[in-house]
Short mmCIF file of C-alpha atoms and ligand atoms in Angstrom, two decimals:
data_model
loop_
_atom_site.label_atom_id
_atom_site.label_comp_id
_atom_site.label_asym_id
_atom_site.label_seq_id
_atom_site.Cartn_x
_atom_site.Cartn_y
_atom_site.Cartn_z
CA MET A 1 -3.82 -5.10 -42.31
CA THR A 2 -0.98 -6.68 -44.30
CA SER A 3 -2.94 -7.09 -47.52
CA LEU A 4 -3.84 -3.38 -47.69
CA ILE A 5 -0.29 -2.32 -48.40
CA THR A 6 0.26 -1.42 -52.04
CA SER A 7 3.52 -0.33 -53.64
CA ARG A 8 3.99 3.27 -52.62
CA ALA A 9 5.87 5.66 -50.42
CA ARG A 10 4.86 5.83 -46.79
CA HIS A 11 5.22 8.48 -44.11
CA VAL A 12 7.31 6.78 -41.45
CA ALA A 13 8.46 7.70 -37.93
CA VAL A 14 11.71 6.28 -36.61
CA ILE A 15 12.14 6.36 -32.83
CA GLY A 16 15.78 6.68 -31.73
CA LEU A 17 18.83 7.59 -33.77
CA GLY A 18 21.52 5.22 -32.55
CA ALA A 19 23.23 2.78 -34.91
CA ALA A 20 19.87 1.10 -35.64
CA GLY A 21 17.81 4.25 -36.25
CA LEU A 22 20.45 5.82 -38.49
CA VAL A 23 20.52 2.94 -40.91
CA ALA A 24 16.74 2.53 -40.70
CA VAL A 25 16.28 6.16 -41.79
CA ARG A 26 18.69 5.65 -44.67
CA GLU A 27 17.06 2.45 -45.90
CA LEU A 28 13.55 3.88 -45.61
CA ARG A 29 14.52 6.92 -47.61
CA ARG A 30 16.33 4.80 -50.22
CA GLU A 31 13.08 2.92 -50.68
CA GLY A 32 11.27 6.21 -51.34
CA HIS A 33 9.52 6.78 -48.01
CA THR A 34 9.35 10.12 -46.23
CA VAL A 35 10.92 9.80 -42.81
CA ILE A 36 11.00 11.71 -39.56
CA GLY A 37 13.43 10.56 -36.89
CA PHE A 38 12.70 11.37 -33.25
CA GLU A 39 15.74 11.53 -30.98
CA ARG A 40 15.54 12.34 -27.28
CA GLU A 41 19.17 13.49 -27.06
CA LYS A 42 21.02 16.33 -28.80
CA HIS A 43 23.10 14.03 -31.01
CA VAL A 44 22.98 10.89 -33.12
CA GLY A 45 24.90 7.81 -31.93
CA GLY A 46 22.76 6.55 -29.02
CA LEU A 47 24.71 4.31 -26.72
CA TRP A 48 28.03 5.48 -28.18
CA VAL A 49 27.56 9.07 -26.98
CA TYR A 50 29.68 8.83 -23.82
CA THR A 51 28.72 10.98 -20.87
CA ASP A 52 30.19 11.39 -17.38
CA ARG A 53 26.65 11.76 -16.11
CA VAL A 54 25.05 8.83 -14.28
CA GLU A 55 21.59 8.35 -12.83
CA LEU A 56 21.08 9.49 -9.22
CA ASP A 57 19.55 6.13 -8.41
CA SER A 58 22.69 4.01 -8.90
CA LEU A 59 20.68 0.80 -9.45
CA SER A 60 18.21 2.58 -11.77
CA VAL A 61 15.15 1.00 -10.19
CA ASP A 62 13.08 4.15 -9.68
CA PRO A 63 10.64 4.30 -12.65
CA ASP A 64 10.43 8.11 -12.29
CA ARG A 65 14.17 8.76 -12.33
CA THR A 66 15.75 11.02 -14.96
CA ILE A 67 17.14 8.65 -17.55
CA VAL A 68 20.73 8.82 -18.75
CA HIS A 69 20.73 6.86 -21.99
CA SER A 70 24.30 5.66 -22.45
CA SER A 71 25.87 2.72 -20.61
CA ILE A 72 29.37 3.28 -21.95
CA TYR A 73 32.27 3.44 -19.51
CA GLN A 74 35.29 5.63 -20.10
CA SER A 75 37.77 2.84 -20.85
CA LEU A 76 35.47 0.97 -23.24
CA ARG A 77 36.92 -0.40 -26.46
CA THR A 78 34.89 -2.43 -28.94
CA ASN A 79 34.78 -6.17 -28.38
CA LEU A 80 34.74 -6.89 -32.12
CA PRO A 81 37.31 -5.83 -34.69
CA ARG A 82 36.19 -2.73 -36.54
CA GLU A 83 36.25 -4.39 -39.96
CA CYS A 84 33.25 -6.59 -39.19
CA MET A 85 31.34 -3.96 -37.17
CA GLY A 86 30.49 -1.51 -39.96
CA TYR A 87 27.49 -1.30 -42.30
CA SER A 88 27.87 -3.19 -45.57
CA ASP A 89 28.60 -0.24 -47.88
CA PHE A 90 30.26 2.11 -45.38
CA PRO A 91 33.26 0.23 -43.96
CA PHE A 92 34.45 1.11 -40.47
CA VAL A 93 38.04 1.85 -41.47
CA THR A 94 40.62 4.06 -39.79
CA ARG A 95 39.83 7.76 -40.21
CA SER A 96 42.50 10.26 -41.00
CA GLY A 97 43.21 12.84 -38.30
CA ASP A 98 42.22 12.53 -34.69
CA GLY A 99 40.77 9.02 -34.58
CA ASP A 100 41.82 5.81 -32.80
CA PRO A 101 43.46 3.64 -35.47
CA ARG A 102 43.33 0.38 -33.48
CA ARG A 103 41.39 -2.60 -34.79
CA TYR A 104 39.40 -2.63 -31.55
CA PRO A 105 39.02 1.12 -31.14
CA ASP A 106 37.67 3.10 -28.22
CA HIS A 107 34.07 4.26 -28.02
CA ARG A 108 34.83 7.74 -29.41
CA GLU A 109 35.91 6.19 -32.68
CA VAL A 110 32.60 4.31 -33.00
CA LEU A 111 30.69 7.52 -32.36
CA MET A 112 32.74 9.33 -35.02
CA TYR A 113 32.00 6.52 -37.46
CA LEU A 114 28.26 6.89 -36.82
CA GLN A 115 28.48 10.67 -37.14
CA ASP A 116 30.34 10.24 -40.46
CA PHE A 117 27.61 7.87 -41.64
CA ALA A 118 24.89 10.38 -40.69
CA LYS A 119 26.75 13.12 -42.55
CA GLU A 120 27.44 11.04 -45.65
CA PHE A 121 23.76 10.12 -46.04
CA LYS A 122 22.41 13.52 -44.88
CA ILE A 123 20.39 11.89 -42.16
CA GLU A 124 20.38 14.74 -39.65
CA GLU A 125 18.06 16.82 -41.82
CA MET A 126 15.32 14.27 -41.12
CA ILE A 127 15.75 14.23 -37.34
CA ARG A 128 13.94 16.11 -34.61
CA PHE A 129 16.53 16.24 -31.86
CA GLU A 130 15.75 16.63 -28.16
CA THR A 131 12.31 15.26 -28.86
CA GLU A 132 11.14 12.31 -26.82
CA VAL A 133 8.39 10.04 -28.07
CA LEU A 134 5.92 9.55 -25.22
CA CYS A 135 3.20 7.47 -26.82
CA VAL A 136 2.71 5.39 -29.97
CA GLU A 137 -0.70 3.92 -30.73
CA PRO A 138 -2.98 3.09 -33.63
CA THR A 139 -5.26 6.03 -34.42
CA PRO A 140 -8.77 5.73 -32.93
CA GLU A 141 -10.30 5.74 -36.43
CA ASN A 142 -8.65 2.36 -36.92
CA ASN A 143 -7.55 3.45 -40.40
CA HIS A 144 -4.14 1.72 -40.31
CA LYS A 145 -2.41 4.92 -39.25
CA TRP A 146 -0.32 5.53 -36.18
CA SER A 147 -0.38 8.40 -33.74
CA VAL A 148 3.01 9.49 -32.36
CA GLN A 149 2.90 11.83 -29.38
CA PHE A 150 6.09 13.61 -28.40
CA LYS A 151 7.53 16.35 -26.24
CA SER A 152 10.59 18.48 -26.95
CA SER A 153 13.16 19.43 -24.30
CA SER A 154 11.76 22.96 -24.36
CA GLY A 155 8.42 21.54 -23.23
CA VAL A 156 6.54 21.71 -26.53
CA SER A 157 4.19 18.74 -26.99
CA GLY A 158 2.75 17.51 -30.23
CA GLU A 159 1.11 14.66 -32.09
CA GLU A 160 1.67 13.56 -35.64
CA ILE A 161 0.07 10.82 -37.71
CA PHE A 162 2.20 8.31 -39.63
CA ASP A 163 1.60 5.33 -41.89
CA ALA A 164 4.18 3.36 -39.94
CA VAL A 165 6.49 3.51 -36.94
CA VAL A 166 9.91 1.87 -36.71
CA VAL A 167 11.10 1.39 -33.14
CA CYS A 168 14.89 1.76 -32.66
CA ASN A 169 15.08 2.88 -29.02
CA GLY A 170 17.91 0.53 -27.97
CA HIS A 171 17.92 -1.95 -25.14
CA PHE A 172 20.86 -1.12 -22.91
CA THR A 173 19.35 1.49 -20.61
CA GLU A 174 16.92 -0.34 -18.32
CA PRO A 175 18.99 -2.50 -15.93
CA ARG A 176 18.28 -6.07 -14.87
CA LEU A 177 19.43 -6.97 -11.37
CA ALA A 178 20.48 -10.24 -9.86
CA HIS A 179 18.31 -11.46 -7.01
CA ILE A 180 20.51 -11.84 -3.92
CA PRO A 181 18.88 -13.20 -0.76
CA GLY A 182 19.48 -10.82 2.16
CA ILE A 183 20.54 -7.87 -0.02
CA GLU A 184 17.91 -5.55 1.53
CA SER A 185 19.87 -5.40 4.79
CA TRP A 186 23.38 -5.58 3.32
CA PRO A 187 25.04 -2.22 4.22
CA GLY A 188 27.43 -1.70 1.26
CA LYS A 189 26.87 0.37 -1.85
CA GLN A 190 25.48 -1.10 -5.06
CA ILE A 191 25.51 0.11 -8.61
CA HIS A 192 24.50 -1.32 -11.96
CA SER A 193 27.03 -1.20 -14.81
CA HIS A 194 24.65 1.23 -16.56
CA ASN A 195 25.92 3.80 -14.03
CA TYR A 196 29.59 2.80 -14.10
CA ARG A 197 32.00 5.20 -15.78
CA ILE A 198 35.40 5.15 -14.05
CA PRO A 199 36.96 3.05 -11.27
CA ASP A 200 37.93 5.94 -8.93
CA LEU A 201 34.95 5.42 -6.66
CA PHE A 202 36.37 2.03 -5.68
CA LYS A 203 39.88 3.04 -4.66
CA ASP A 204 41.28 0.63 -2.03
CA GLN A 205 37.91 -1.06 -1.65
CA VAL A 206 36.77 -4.67 -1.79
CA VAL A 207 34.38 -4.95 -4.69
CA ILE A 208 32.15 -7.74 -5.97
CA VAL A 209 31.33 -7.67 -9.67
CA ILE A 210 28.36 -9.82 -10.62
CA GLY A 211 28.55 -11.14 -14.18
CA SER A 212 31.44 -12.25 -16.33
CA GLN A 213 30.25 -11.43 -19.82
CA ALA A 214 31.52 -8.51 -21.91
CA SER A 215 30.84 -5.67 -19.45
CA GLY A 216 31.55 -7.70 -16.29
CA ASN A 217 34.85 -8.78 -17.74
CA ASP A 218 35.96 -5.28 -18.72
CA ILE A 219 34.66 -3.53 -15.62
CA SER A 220 36.19 -5.98 -13.13
CA LYS A 221 39.61 -5.45 -14.72
CA ASP A 222 39.09 -1.69 -14.81
CA ILE A 223 38.23 -1.64 -11.09
CA ALA A 224 41.07 -4.02 -10.23
CA THR A 225 43.56 -1.31 -11.30
CA ILE A 226 42.61 0.72 -8.23
CA ALA A 227 40.66 -1.48 -5.77
CA LYS A 228 42.09 -3.59 -2.96
CA GLU A 229 40.32 -6.73 -4.19
CA VAL A 230 37.81 -7.55 -6.91
CA HIS A 231 35.67 -10.69 -6.64
CA ILE A 232 33.80 -11.73 -9.77
CA SER A 233 30.64 -13.75 -9.26
CA SER A 234 30.11 -15.81 -12.38
CA LYS A 235 27.41 -18.26 -13.44
CA ALA A 236 29.99 -19.93 -15.64
CA VAL A 237 32.10 -21.04 -12.66
CA ALA A 238 31.49 -24.42 -11.04
CA SER A 239 30.57 -24.35 -7.38
CA ASP A 240 33.89 -25.59 -6.05
CA SER A 241 36.27 -23.47 -8.07
CA TYR A 242 38.05 -20.39 -6.81
CA GLY A 243 40.12 -18.80 -9.55
CA CYS A 244 42.65 -16.20 -8.46
CA TYR A 245 45.27 -13.90 -9.92
CA ASP A 246 46.68 -10.67 -8.51
CA ASN A 247 43.82 -8.91 -6.74
CA LEU A 248 41.08 -10.42 -8.91
CA ARG A 249 39.27 -13.61 -7.94
CA ILE A 250 36.52 -15.58 -9.62
CA HIS A 251 33.72 -17.29 -7.71
CA PRO A 252 30.46 -18.99 -8.54
CA THR A 253 27.18 -17.15 -7.87
CA ILE A 254 26.29 -15.49 -4.57
CA TYR A 255 24.44 -17.55 -1.99
CA ARG A 256 23.45 -14.64 0.23
CA ALA A 257 24.40 -11.20 1.53
CA ARG A 258 24.40 -10.52 5.29
CA GLU A 259 23.79 -7.55 7.56
CA ASP A 260 27.40 -7.55 8.79
CA GLY A 261 28.61 -6.61 5.28
CA SER A 262 29.69 -10.11 4.28
CA VAL A 263 28.72 -11.90 1.11
CA VAL A 264 28.68 -15.69 0.92
CA PHE A 265 29.40 -17.39 -2.41
CA ARG A 266 28.12 -20.82 -3.41
CA ASN A 267 31.60 -22.27 -2.98
CA GLY A 268 31.38 -21.33 0.71
CA LYS A 269 33.85 -18.44 0.50
CA VAL A 270 32.91 -15.37 2.51
CA VAL A 271 33.99 -11.86 1.49
CA PHE A 272 33.44 -8.64 3.43
CA ALA A 273 32.81 -6.20 0.60
CA ASP A 274 32.36 -2.44 0.30
CA ALA A 275 30.47 -2.51 -2.97
CA ILE A 276 28.62 -4.68 -5.47
CA VAL A 277 28.61 -3.81 -9.17
CA HIS A 278 25.79 -5.54 -11.06
CA CYS A 279 26.93 -6.33 -14.61
CA THR A 280 23.79 -8.32 -15.12
CA GLY A 281 22.42 -6.99 -18.37
CA TYR A 282 19.37 -5.04 -19.40
CA LYS A 283 15.64 -5.30 -20.02
CA TYR A 284 13.76 -4.46 -23.18
CA HIS A 285 11.67 -1.45 -22.36
CA PHE A 286 9.16 0.47 -24.45
CA PRO A 287 7.57 3.03 -22.14
CA PHE A 288 5.87 4.72 -25.12
CA LEU A 289 3.88 1.58 -25.99
CA LYS A 290 1.37 2.03 -23.19
CA ASN A 291 -1.39 -0.56 -22.79
CA ASN A 292 -0.79 -1.42 -26.39
CA GLY A 293 -2.09 -4.98 -26.63
CA TYR A 294 0.16 -5.78 -29.57
CA VAL A 295 3.50 -6.54 -27.93
CA THR A 296 4.42 -7.48 -24.42
CA VAL A 297 7.73 -8.06 -22.71
CA GLU A 298 7.82 -11.22 -20.65
CA ASP A 299 11.09 -12.39 -19.09
CA ASN A 300 12.85 -10.31 -21.75
CA ARG A 301 10.93 -11.83 -24.65
CA VAL A 302 9.36 -9.14 -26.81
CA GLY A 303 6.42 -10.86 -28.42
CA PRO A 304 4.67 -12.04 -30.30
CA LEU A 305 6.96 -11.03 -33.14
CA TYR A 306 7.49 -12.49 -36.58
CA LYS A 307 11.25 -12.98 -37.01
CA HIS A 308 12.02 -10.52 -34.17
CA VAL A 309 10.63 -7.61 -36.21
CA PHE A 310 6.87 -7.51 -36.89
CA PRO A 311 3.97 -8.02 -34.41
CA PRO A 312 1.69 -10.16 -36.61
CA ALA A 313 -1.62 -8.39 -35.96
CA PHE A 314 -0.16 -4.91 -36.59
CA ALA A 315 2.43 -5.56 -39.29
CA PRO A 316 3.87 -3.74 -41.04
CA GLY A 317 2.55 -0.60 -39.31
CA ILE A 318 4.88 -1.05 -36.39
CA SER A 319 8.23 -2.81 -36.49
CA PHE A 320 11.27 -3.27 -34.25
CA ILE A 321 14.87 -2.97 -35.40
CA GLY A 322 17.74 -4.36 -33.34
CA LEU A 323 16.11 -6.63 -30.77
CA PRO A 324 18.43 -9.62 -31.27
CA PHE A 325 21.52 -9.23 -29.14
CA MET A 326 25.12 -10.34 -29.51
CA GLY A 327 26.32 -10.95 -33.00
CA LEU A 328 26.96 -8.49 -35.77
CA GLN A 329 24.74 -5.66 -34.61
CA PHE A 330 25.19 -2.95 -37.25
CA PHE A 331 24.92 -5.43 -40.11
CA MET A 332 21.75 -6.84 -38.55
CA PHE A 333 20.22 -3.35 -38.15
CA GLU A 334 20.91 -2.75 -41.82
CA ILE A 335 19.40 -5.95 -43.16
CA GLN A 336 16.34 -5.72 -40.90
CA SER A 337 15.86 -2.11 -42.06
CA LYS A 338 16.00 -3.13 -45.71
CA TRP A 339 13.31 -5.70 -45.01
CA VAL A 340 11.04 -3.24 -43.20
CA ALA A 341 11.51 -0.59 -45.92
CA SER A 342 10.71 -3.02 -48.72
CA VAL A 343 7.66 -4.44 -46.93
CA LEU A 344 6.33 -0.92 -46.32
CA SER A 345 6.62 0.00 -49.97
CA GLY A 346 4.82 -3.18 -50.94
CA ARG A 347 7.79 -4.48 -52.95
CA VAL A 348 8.00 -7.42 -50.56
CA LYS A 349 4.98 -9.15 -49.06
CA LEU A 350 4.60 -10.56 -45.60
CA PRO A 351 2.60 -13.74 -44.99
CA THR A 352 -0.92 -13.30 -43.58
CA ASP A 353 -1.28 -12.24 -39.95
CA ASP A 354 -2.32 -15.79 -39.04
CA LYS A 355 0.69 -17.35 -40.73
CA MET A 356 3.07 -14.94 -39.02
CA MET A 357 1.48 -15.71 -35.66
CA GLU A 358 1.72 -19.45 -36.32
CA GLU A 359 5.39 -19.03 -37.15
CA ALA A 360 6.08 -16.98 -34.02
CA ILE A 361 4.32 -19.55 -31.83
CA ALA A 362 6.19 -22.42 -33.50
CA PHE A 363 9.47 -20.61 -32.79
CA TYR A 364 8.58 -20.11 -29.11
CA THR A 365 7.52 -23.74 -28.81
CA LYS A 366 10.79 -24.87 -30.30
CA LEU A 367 12.77 -22.79 -27.80
CA GLU A 368 10.70 -24.26 -25.00
CA ASP A 369 11.23 -27.83 -26.26
CA LEU A 370 14.97 -27.20 -26.32
CA GLY A 371 14.83 -25.89 -22.74
CA ILE A 372 15.94 -22.41 -23.78
CA PRO A 373 14.55 -19.80 -21.35
CA LYS A 374 12.38 -16.97 -22.71
CA ARG A 375 15.08 -14.42 -21.99
CA TYR A 376 17.24 -16.00 -24.74
CA THR A 377 14.53 -15.54 -27.39
CA HIS A 378 16.47 -12.72 -29.03
CA PHE A 379 19.93 -14.21 -28.49
CA LEU A 380 20.99 -14.24 -32.08
CA THR A 381 24.46 -15.55 -32.68
CA ASP A 382 26.09 -18.55 -34.17
CA PRO A 383 26.17 -21.22 -31.48
CA ARG A 384 28.60 -23.23 -33.56
CA GLY A 385 31.22 -20.61 -32.80
CA ASN A 386 30.09 -19.18 -29.50
CA PRO A 387 31.32 -20.72 -26.26
CA MET A 388 28.74 -18.72 -24.30
CA LEU A 389 26.22 -21.19 -25.58
CA GLY A 390 28.16 -24.09 -24.16
CA THR A 391 25.16 -25.46 -22.34
CA PHE A 392 22.91 -25.49 -25.41
CA LYS A 393 22.78 -28.40 -27.81
CA PRO A 394 24.19 -28.18 -31.37
CA GLU A 395 20.74 -28.46 -32.93
CA ASP A 396 19.92 -25.06 -31.42
CA ALA A 397 21.84 -23.60 -34.35
CA VAL A 398 18.73 -24.24 -36.42
CA VAL A 399 16.82 -21.86 -34.20
CA ILE A 400 19.22 -19.04 -33.57
CA SER A 401 22.11 -18.92 -36.06
CA GLN A 402 22.67 -15.30 -37.04
CA SER A 403 23.91 -16.18 -40.53
CA ASP A 404 20.79 -18.23 -41.26
CA TYR A 405 18.70 -15.30 -40.04
CA PHE A 406 20.53 -12.81 -42.26
CA ASN A 407 20.30 -15.15 -45.26
CA TRP A 408 16.59 -15.62 -44.69
CA ILE A 409 15.93 -11.85 -44.60
CA ALA A 410 18.18 -11.23 -47.62
CA LYS A 411 16.16 -13.77 -49.58
CA GLN A 412 12.91 -12.04 -48.61
CA CYS A 413 13.96 -8.62 -49.81
CA GLY A 414 16.33 -9.57 -52.61
CA CYS A 415 19.38 -7.95 -51.05
CA THR A 416 22.90 -9.21 -50.44
CA SER A 417 23.34 -11.26 -47.30
CA ILE A 418 26.31 -11.40 -44.97
CA GLU A 419 29.65 -11.48 -46.75
CA ARG A 420 31.68 -14.65 -46.23
CA TRP A 421 34.66 -12.63 -44.94
CA ARG A 422 32.50 -10.88 -42.32
CA GLU A 423 31.18 -14.18 -41.06
CA ARG A 424 34.72 -15.62 -40.84
CA LEU A 425 36.08 -12.54 -39.09
CA TYR A 426 33.24 -12.64 -36.58
CA ASN A 427 33.73 -16.35 -35.85
CA VAL A 428 37.41 -15.73 -35.08
CA ALA A 429 36.59 -12.64 -33.01
CA ILE A 430 33.94 -14.25 -30.84
CA LYS A 431 36.31 -17.04 -29.82
CA LYS A 432 39.00 -14.47 -28.99
CA ILE A 433 36.64 -12.77 -26.50
CA PHE A 434 36.45 -15.99 -24.50
CA PHE A 435 39.82 -17.62 -25.10
CA GLY A 436 42.08 -14.76 -26.16
CA GLY A 437 43.08 -13.68 -22.65
CA ASP A 438 43.34 -10.11 -21.39
CA SER A 439 45.10 -8.84 -24.50
CA TYR A 440 42.63 -10.23 -27.03
CA ARG A 441 42.02 -6.76 -28.47
CA ASP A 442 45.69 -6.19 -29.26
CA GLN A 443 46.90 -9.55 -30.51
CA TRP A 444 45.68 -11.46 -33.54
CA ASP A 445 46.82 -13.91 -36.15
CA ASP A 446 44.31 -13.34 -38.95
CA ASP A 447 46.52 -11.07 -41.08
CA GLN A 448 45.74 -12.98 -44.24
CA LEU A 449 42.00 -12.63 -43.70
CA ILE A 450 42.43 -8.93 -42.95
CA GLU A 451 44.30 -8.45 -46.20
CA GLU A 452 41.40 -10.10 -48.01
CA VAL A 453 38.93 -7.84 -46.20
CA TYR A 454 40.76 -4.64 -47.14
CA GLY A 455 40.85 -5.94 -50.73
CA GLU A 456 37.04 -6.18 -50.56
CA PHE A 457 36.81 -2.63 -49.14
CA ALA A 458 38.97 -1.35 -52.02
CA LYS A 459 36.69 -3.07 -54.56
CA LEU A 460 33.63 -1.57 -52.91
CA LYS A 461 35.15 1.90 -53.01
CA SER A 462 36.08 1.59 -56.64
CA ASN A 463 32.53 0.42 -57.50
CA GLN A 464 31.09 3.34 -55.53
CA ASP A 465 33.45 5.80 -57.29
CA CYS A 466 32.39 4.42 -60.69
CA SER A 467 28.69 4.73 -59.98
CA SER A 468 28.85 8.26 -58.52
P1 FAD B 501 21.09 2.86 -28.94
O1 FAD B 501 22.46 3.11 -29.39
O2 FAD B 501 20.86 2.67 -27.51
O3 FAD B 501 20.19 4.05 -29.51
C1 FAD B 501 18.85 4.24 -29.14
C2 FAD B 501 18.50 5.71 -29.31
O4 FAD B 501 17.10 5.88 -29.06
C3 FAD B 501 19.22 6.64 -28.37
O5 FAD B 501 19.83 7.68 -29.09
C4 FAD B 501 18.11 7.18 -27.44
O6 FAD B 501 18.35 8.50 -27.02
C5 FAD B 501 16.91 7.09 -28.35
N1 FAD B 501 15.62 7.00 -27.64
C6 FAD B 501 15.26 6.08 -26.71
N2 FAD B 501 13.99 6.26 -26.32
C7 FAD B 501 13.52 7.32 -27.03
C8 FAD B 501 12.28 8.00 -27.08
N3 FAD B 501 11.25 7.62 -26.31
N4 FAD B 501 12.14 9.05 -27.91
C9 FAD B 501 13.17 9.45 -28.70
N5 FAD B 501 14.38 8.85 -28.69
C10 FAD B 501 14.55 7.79 -27.87
N6 FAD B 501 28.09 -3.67 -30.39
C11 FAD B 501 29.09 -3.86 -31.28
O7 FAD B 501 28.82 -4.10 -32.46
N7 FAD B 501 30.41 -3.78 -30.87
C12 FAD B 501 30.76 -3.49 -29.60
O8 FAD B 501 31.92 -3.45 -29.28
C13 FAD B 501 29.70 -3.26 -28.65
N8 FAD B 501 29.99 -2.93 -27.35
C14 FAD B 501 28.96 -2.67 -26.49
C15 FAD B 501 29.27 -2.31 -25.18
C16 FAD B 501 28.26 -2.07 -24.25
C17 FAD B 501 28.62 -1.66 -22.84
C18 FAD B 501 26.92 -2.19 -24.64
C19 FAD B 501 25.81 -1.93 -23.66
C20 FAD B 501 26.59 -2.56 -25.95
C21 FAD B 501 27.61 -2.79 -26.89
N9 FAD B 501 27.33 -3.14 -28.21
C22 FAD B 501 28.35 -3.37 -29.10
C23 FAD B 501 25.94 -3.31 -28.68
C24 FAD B 501 25.30 -1.96 -29.04
O9 FAD B 501 24.11 -1.98 -28.38
C25 FAD B 501 25.06 -1.78 -30.49
O10 FAD B 501 26.33 -1.72 -31.11
C26 FAD B 501 24.29 -0.52 -30.92
O11 FAD B 501 25.06 0.62 -30.76
C27 FAD B 501 22.90 -0.32 -30.34
O12 FAD B 501 22.26 0.61 -31.18
P2 FAD B 501 20.71 0.96 -31.08
O13 FAD B 501 20.49 1.99 -32.11
O14 FAD B 501 19.91 -0.29 -31.12
O15 FAD B 501 20.49 1.55 -29.62
#
């Protein structure tokens, strides 16, 4: 299939118009393709469109439930400074007027940034809102075209044929749950962080929060403002430790839950709790790729994929933007989109299907040899600067460094890779998340670097003004 692509414009469908889909649409159009974006909701922005609504099934296990897309809680502020979060040529700077000027702004500010981006690049005119994609499959004629079947909120169904489909449906909507022995007969209430918005539900209660990464960290502190006690269950805590301050305690993982309402931790501590909040992450989920035979999801590995983007046997007809998690997300969406757009036009060639498959298998074998579980396949960050990877060995950097990944893609499609300042800012920021204490979002000592960054933004603006 790869060799049939010649240099020309393609008719491309983009599924989902969050931060990934928006930049994918822009890059595809810049490359000369015609694009139609399908968005299930009424607005662009995806995850950043906050809603008070939650799913009726508070653990989101019922496959037939009505989906609420966003997992954003009301108090959420970004965990990275805005300067490194934006797309390369549209800096995420303070807006005039009603915005949040902080370096780590609240979620509304991110949404406004994405809306500004959509407006600047006239993206909305290419989007079909309130239109859910239900099925994506190669056409039966096997003519390298793709059938996209969809349904609008008013009930109108349709099918359209495309040369290619770019999947940008996000991966923070389908919860993963921790397995807790005895939980079936534990009488308290349980929710997943996907359905957490505000702490009020937990007033004066004893609450266990499972997970101590970004969401677990934020949510436990949010709940602690109103609850009687909050107990965090963390994989990162050794079995004999029992951290404690104010009404918030840290334990190792849960050993079991019991019918009498108690929960036993692996350090032997027993807590009678009213509620458990699972901040245990999400699963990749592509309900519209039914019985597809080209990608599967196994223990959160989407594969086989060449460089997290192309399924070898079907490239470049279908591609995935945004699978790697952690790291500089918007920048990654942008550079992956440039690659997909340039491959589709034929300006950039992919290796043969066999070579891509060989590469994907070699990558999986390497992860296995290093003892890295499948679910970390798409964990793209720089282990040299990320304490979350404390248990991995330094040589893992070869496999999963985000900068190496960006540089590799940039080389393929002849575009600019990650700026040195962005990389430096990110490396400082990621350490602050883990070692910066509760006030990491409001205290920093990188003023000199920031000055340099704003100097770069000014240069960019002046170049853009000259060329327009
Ligand atoms: P989404 O934003 O989820 O967008 C996917 C879109 O696809 C949605 O609009 C959805 O409606 C649509 N869609 C889905 N299925 C269909 C379908 N079948 N048909 C049509 N449309 C469909 N990143 C940062 O850089 N900084 C942060 O501070 C940060 N904080 C985060 C906090 C939380 C709690 C979470 C969960 C993530 C955070 N992230 C952060 C990561 C975040 O995921 C990315 O920043 C990014 O917004 C994800 O964009 P996306 O486009 O991949 O997915």
